[in-house]
Amino acid sequence: MDTEPKPNGRLAGKVAIVTGAAGGIGGAVTERFLQEGAQVVAMDLGGPLGGIAWDGPQIVSVSVDLADRVNTDAALETALAAFGTPDILVAAAALKGGKSFLDCSDADWDSYVAVNLTGTFRACQRVAKAMVAAAKGGRIVTVGSVNSYMSEPNAAQYVATKGGIAMLTRAMAVDLARHGILVNMIAPGPIDVPSNGDMYREPKLAASLADEVALGRPGLPEDCATAALFLAEDENRYTTGSTITVDGGLSAMIFGAMR
């Protein structure tokens, strides 16, 4: 993939904020947006931003702990000041995994709600207020999951918060439409990100994916970045309150594919 920014790219002249920018999907979104000419504020819990191809005047890194309200508010103010009012927000930060419903403690539940749902709410609300004040519209993209509308074992708090993001996205789309702000969600399915290690190459899981995913394989973070790019660019003028499911056909089948 070309690592040089395109001066006439699809996001040239745009300012974007990406939360969860050190993650597989957030990192891919950040890199693609940079390549398409945007200035990007990359926000994450801390440490080096994985997957980012370069440093330079187009990108600013801001550390944020979405579970901490005071820290989040300060980090978002820093992000908003970096390049001015953003045109785009991609809210990709999230805790992964989870526990069985019977084993999920109050602390487990609270930690996932704090980051995945409340953290997304805070980031989106603060950026939306800046967009409204600037009166130039904008694009907000949340990162949900196929778990926003279908569950899996041992992930009670994760799927509950992702379901909440789906409805929060719709609520934002309705309330922000009159301000020219379009709000949509990406729902990734099985995506091969660095944090998964070699999970998808484990023989049993690989065989399961071959049967349960129409395309027979996991997706890549770049597939999610492509969806985010469409939702973020000016050419998207009438899609709001919607979900792009990036799951290789997983949710299109009742049972495994006949192979």
CSV table of C-alpha atoms in Angstrom, one decimal:
chain,number,residue,atom,x,y,z
A,1,MET,CA,0.0,0.0,0.0
A,2,ASP,CA,1.2,3.5,-0.9
A,3,THR,CA,2.4,5.2,2.3
A,4,GLU,CA,2.6,8.7,0.8
A,5,PRO,CA,-0.3,11.1,1.5
A,6,LYS,CA,-2.3,12.1,-1.6
A,7,PRO,CA,-2.6,15.9,-1.9
A,8,ASN,CA,-5.9,15.4,-3.8
A,9,GLY,CA,-7.0,12.4,-1.8
A,10,ARG,CA,-10.6,11.7,-0.8
A,11,LEU,CA,-10.1,13.4,2.6
A,12,ALA,CA,-7.7,16.2,1.5
A,13,GLY,CA,-8.2,19.3,3.7
A,14,LYS,CA,-10.1,17.3,6.3
A,15,VAL,CA,-9.4,17.0,10.0
A,16,ALA,CA,-10.1,13.7,11.7
A,17,ILE,CA,-10.0,12.4,15.2
A,18,VAL,CA,-9.6,8.6,15.7
A,19,THR,CA,-10.0,7.0,19.1
A,20,GLY,CA,-8.5,3.5,19.6
A,21,ALA,CA,-5.8,4.5,17.1
A,22,ALA,CA,-3.3,2.0,18.4
A,23,GLY,CA,-5.6,-0.9,17.8
A,24,GLY,CA,-5.8,-3.0,14.6
A,25,ILE,CA,-8.9,-1.3,13.2
A,26,GLY,CA,-8.2,2.1,14.6
A,27,GLY,CA,-4.7,2.0,13.3
A,28,ALA,CA,-5.8,1.0,9.8
A,29,VAL,CA,-8.4,3.8,9.8
A,30,THR,CA,-5.7,6.3,10.9
A,31,GLU,CA,-3.3,5.1,8.2
A,32,ARG,CA,-5.9,5.2,5.4
A,33,PHE,CA,-7.1,8.6,6.4
A,34,LEU,CA,-3.5,9.9,6.4
A,35,GLN,CA,-3.0,8.4,2.9
A,36,GLU,CA,-6.1,10.1,1.7
A,37,GLY,CA,-4.8,13.5,2.8
A,38,ALA,CA,-6.4,14.1,6.2
A,39,GLN,CA,-4.8,15.6,9.2
A,40,VAL,CA,-5.4,13.1,12.0
A,41,VAL,CA,-5.4,13.3,15.8
A,42,ALA,CA,-4.7,9.7,16.9
A,43,MET,CA,-6.0,9.0,20.4
A,44,ASP,CA,-5.4,5.9,22.5
A,45,LEU,CA,-4.5,4.8,26.0
A,46,GLY,CA,-0.8,5.4,25.5
A,47,GLY,CA,2.3,3.8,24.1
A,48,PRO,CA,3.4,3.7,20.4
A,49,LEU,CA,0.7,3.9,17.8
A,50,GLY,CA,0.8,0.5,16.1
A,51,GLY,CA,0.2,0.3,12.4
A,52,ILE,CA,1.0,3.9,11.6
A,53,ALA,CA,3.4,4.2,8.7
A,54,TRP,CA,5.0,7.5,9.5
A,55,ASP,CA,5.2,10.5,11.8
A,56,GLY,CA,4.9,14.1,10.5
A,57,PRO,CA,2.9,17.3,10.4
A,58,GLN,CA,-0.3,15.4,9.4
A,59,ILE,CA,-0.6,13.5,12.6
A,60,VAL,CA,-0.7,14.3,16.3
A,61,SER,CA,-0.9,11.6,19.0
A,62,VAL,CA,-2.9,12.2,22.2
A,63,SER,CA,-3.1,9.8,25.1
A,64,VAL,CA,-6.5,9.2,26.6
A,65,ASP,CA,-8.1,7.0,29.2
A,66,LEU,CA,-11.8,6.8,28.2
A,67,ALA,CA,-12.6,5.2,31.6
A,68,ASP,CA,-11.6,8.4,33.3
A,69,ARG,CA,-13.9,11.4,32.7
A,70,VAL,CA,-11.5,14.1,33.7
A,71,ASN,CA,-8.7,12.6,31.6
A,72,THR,CA,-11.1,12.1,28.7
A,73,ASP,CA,-12.3,15.7,28.8
A,74,ALA,CA,-8.8,17.1,28.9
A,75,ALA,CA,-7.6,14.8,26.1
A,76,LEU,CA,-10.5,15.8,23.9
A,77,GLU,CA,-9.8,19.5,24.4
A,78,THR,CA,-6.2,18.8,23.4
A,79,ALA,CA,-7.4,16.9,20.3
A,80,LEU,CA,-9.8,19.7,19.3
A,81,ALA,CA,-7.0,22.2,19.6
A,82,ALA,CA,-4.5,20.3,17.5
A,83,PHE,CA,-5.8,21.1,14.0
A,84,GLY,CA,-8.9,23.0,14.7
A,85,THR,CA,-12.5,21.8,14.5
A,86,PRO,CA,-12.6,18.2,13.2
A,87,ASP,CA,-14.7,17.2,10.2
A,88,ILE,CA,-14.6,13.5,11.1
A,89,LEU,CA,-14.6,11.4,14.2
A,90,VAL,CA,-14.1,7.7,14.2
A,91,ALA,CA,-14.8,6.2,17.6
A,92,ALA,CA,-12.9,2.8,17.6
A,93,ALA,CA,-11.7,2.5,21.1
A,94,ALA,CA,-13.0,-0.5,23.0
A,95,LEU,CA,-12.3,-3.3,25.5
A,96,LYS,CA,-12.5,-6.7,23.8
A,97,GLY,CA,-13.4,-10.1,25.1
A,98,GLY,CA,-15.7,-10.6,28.1
A,99,LYS,CA,-17.0,-13.2,30.4
A,100,SER,CA,-20.0,-15.5,30.7
A,101,PHE,CA,-23.2,-13.8,31.9
A,102,LEU,CA,-23.1,-15.9,35.1
A,103,ASP,CA,-19.5,-15.0,35.8
A,104,CYS,CA,-19.6,-11.3,35.0
A,105,SER,CA,-19.0,-9.2,38.1
A,106,ASP,CA,-20.1,-5.6,38.8
A,107,ALA,CA,-16.5,-4.5,38.2
A,108,ASP,CA,-16.3,-6.4,34.9
A,109,TRP,CA,-19.6,-4.8,33.8
A,110,ASP,CA,-18.7,-1.3,34.9
A,111,SER,CA,-15.3,-1.4,33.2
A,112,TYR,CA,-16.8,-2.3,29.8
A,113,VAL,CA,-19.6,0.2,30.1
A,114,ALA,CA,-17.1,2.9,31.1
A,115,VAL,CA,-14.9,2.5,28.0
A,116,ASN,CA,-17.0,1.0,25.3
A,117,LEU,CA,-20.3,2.8,25.8
A,118,THR,CA,-19.7,5.8,28.1
A,119,GLY,CA,-16.3,6.6,26.5
A,120,THR,CA,-17.9,6.5,23.0
A,121,PHE,CA,-20.7,8.7,24.2
A,122,ARG,CA,-18.4,11.3,25.7
A,123,ALA,CA,-16.1,11.4,22.7
A,124,CYS,CA,-18.9,11.7,20.2
A,125,GLN,CA,-20.8,14.3,22.2
A,126,ARG,CA,-17.8,16.6,22.7
A,127,VAL,CA,-16.8,16.4,19.0
A,128,ALA,CA,-20.4,16.9,17.9
A,129,LYS,CA,-20.7,20.0,20.0
A,130,ALA,CA,-17.6,21.4,18.3
A,131,MET,CA,-19.0,20.5,14.9
A,132,VAL,CA,-22.3,22.2,15.7
A,133,ALA,CA,-20.5,25.3,16.9
A,134,ALA,CA,-18.5,25.5,13.7
A,135,ALA,CA,-21.7,25.1,11.6
A,136,LYS,CA,-20.0,23.1,8.9
A,137,GLY,CA,-21.5,19.7,9.4
A,138,GLY,CA,-19.4,16.6,9.8
A,139,ARG,CA,-19.2,12.8,9.9
A,140,ILE,CA,-19.1,10.5,13.0
A,141,VAL,CA,-18.4,6.8,12.5
A,142,THR,CA,-18.7,4.5,15.5
A,143,VAL,CA,-17.2,1.0,15.5
A,144,GLY,CA,-19.6,-1.5,16.8
A,145,SER,CA,-19.5,-5.2,16.0
A,146,VAL,CA,-21.6,-8.0,14.6
A,147,ASN,CA,-22.0,-8.5,18.4
A,148,SER,CA,-24.1,-5.3,18.3
A,149,TYR,CA,-27.0,-7.6,17.1
A,150,MET,CA,-25.9,-11.2,17.6
A,151,SER,CA,-24.2,-12.7,20.6
A,152,GLU,CA,-21.5,-15.3,21.2
A,153,PRO,CA,-20.5,-17.3,24.3
A,154,ASN,CA,-18.7,-15.7,27.2
A,155,ALA,CA,-18.9,-12.1,26.2
A,156,ALA,CA,-21.9,-10.7,28.0
A,157,GLN,CA,-20.6,-7.2,28.9
A,158,TYR,CA,-18.9,-6.8,25.5
A,159,VAL,CA,-22.0,-7.6,23.4
A,160,ALA,CA,-24.2,-5.5,25.7
A,161,THR,CA,-22.0,-2.4,25.2
A,162,LYS,CA,-21.7,-3.0,21.5
A,163,GLY,CA,-25.5,-3.3,21.3
A,164,GLY,CA,-25.7,0.0,23.1
A,165,ILE,CA,-23.3,1.6,20.5
A,166,ALA,CA,-25.7,0.6,17.8
A,167,MET,CA,-28.6,2.4,19.3
A,168,LEU,CA,-26.5,5.4,20.4
A,169,THR,CA,-25.4,5.7,16.7
A,170,ARG,CA,-29.1,5.8,15.6
A,171,ALA,CA,-29.9,8.4,18.3
A,172,MET,CA,-27.0,10.6,17.3
A,173,ALA,CA,-28.0,10.4,13.6
A,174,VAL,CA,-31.5,11.6,14.4
A,175,ASP,CA,-30.5,14.4,16.7
A,176,LEU,CA,-27.6,15.6,14.6
A,177,ALA,CA,-29.1,15.4,11.2
A,178,ARG,CA,-30.4,19.0,11.3
A,179,HIS,CA,-26.8,20.1,11.9
A,180,GLY,CA,-25.5,18.4,8.8
A,181,ILE,CA,-23.7,15.7,10.8
A,182,LEU,CA,-24.0,12.2,9.5
A,183,VAL,CA,-23.6,9.4,12.0
A,184,ASN,CA,-23.1,5.7,11.0
A,185,MET,CA,-21.7,2.5,12.5
A,186,ILE,CA,-19.3,-0.1,11.2
A,187,ALA,CA,-20.0,-3.6,12.4
A,188,PRO,CA,-16.9,-5.8,12.0
A,189,GLY,CA,-17.1,-9.5,12.2
A,190,PRO,CA,-14.0,-11.8,12.5
A,191,ILE,CA,-11.1,-9.4,11.7
A,192,ASP,CA,-7.5,-10.6,11.9
A,193,VAL,CA,-5.8,-7.9,14.0
A,194,PRO,CA,-2.5,-8.1,15.8
A,195,SER,CA,-4.1,-8.5,19.2
A,196,ASN,CA,-5.6,-11.7,18.0
A,197,GLY,CA,-2.1,-13.2,17.5
A,198,ASP,CA,-2.4,-16.3,15.4
A,199,MET,CA,-5.9,-17.1,16.7
A,200,TYR,CA,-7.4,-17.4,13.2
A,201,ARG,CA,-4.7,-19.7,12.1
A,202,GLU,CA,-5.5,-22.3,14.8
A,203,PRO,CA,-6.8,-25.3,12.8
A,204,LYS,CA,-10.1,-25.7,14.6
A,205,LEU,CA,-11.1,-22.1,14.4
A,206,ALA,CA,-9.9,-21.8,10.8
A,207,ALA,CA,-12.1,-24.8,9.9
A,208,SER,CA,-15.0,-23.1,11.7
A,209,LEU,CA,-14.5,-19.8,9.8
A,210,ALA,CA,-14.3,-21.7,6.5
A,211,ASP,CA,-17.8,-23.1,7.3
A,212,GLU,CA,-19.5,-20.2,9.0
A,213,VAL,CA,-18.2,-17.2,7.0
A,214,ALA,CA,-19.4,-17.0,3.4
A,215,LEU,CA,-16.0,-15.8,2.2
A,216,GLY,CA,-14.4,-18.6,4.2
A,217,ARG,CA,-11.8,-16.4,6.0
A,218,PRO,CA,-11.3,-13.5,8.4
A,219,GLY,CA,-11.2,-10.0,7.2
A,220,LEU,CA,-8.4,-7.5,7.6
A,221,PRO,CA,-8.4,-4.1,9.4
A,222,GLU,CA,-8.0,-2.5,6.1
A,223,ASP,CA,-11.5,-3.8,5.1
A,224,CYS,CA,-12.9,-1.8,8.0
A,225,ALA,CA,-10.9,1.3,7.0
A,226,THR,CA,-12.4,1.2,3.5
A,227,ALA,CA,-15.9,1.3,5.0
A,228,ALA,CA,-14.9,4.1,7.4
A,229,LEU,CA,-13.5,6.1,4.4
A,230,PHE,CA,-16.8,5.9,2.5
A,231,LEU,CA,-18.8,7.0,5.6
A,232,ALA,CA,-16.3,9.9,6.3
A,233,GLU,CA,-16.0,11.4,2.9
A,234,ASP,CA,-18.0,14.2,1.3
A,235,GLU,CA,-19.4,11.9,-1.4
A,236,ASN,CA,-21.5,10.3,1.3
A,237,ARG,CA,-24.3,12.8,1.6
A,238,TYR,CA,-27.4,10.7,2.4
A,239,THR,CA,-26.4,7.7,4.5
A,240,THR,CA,-26.9,8.3,8.2
A,241,GLY,CA,-28.2,6.1,11.1
A,242,SER,CA,-27.0,3.1,9.1
A,243,THR,CA,-24.6,0.2,9.7
A,244,ILE,CA,-22.0,-1.2,7.3
A,245,THR,CA,-21.4,-4.8,8.3
A,246,VAL,CA,-17.9,-6.0,7.5
A,247,ASP,CA,-18.1,-9.7,8.2
A,248,GLY,CA,-17.5,-11.6,5.1
A,249,GLY,CA,-21.1,-12.8,5.0
A,250,LEU,CA,-21.1,-14.3,8.5
A,251,SER,CA,-24.4,-12.7,9.5
A,252,ALA,CA,-26.0,-13.5,6.1
A,253,MET,CA,-26.2,-17.2,6.8
A,254,ILE,CA,-28.5,-19.1,9.2
A,255,PHE,CA,-26.1,-22.1,9.3
A,256,GLY,CA,-22.7,-22.8,8.0
A,257,ALA,CA,-22.1,-22.6,4.2
A,258,MET,CA,-22.4,-25.9,2.3
A,259,ARG,CA,-18.9,-26.6,1.0
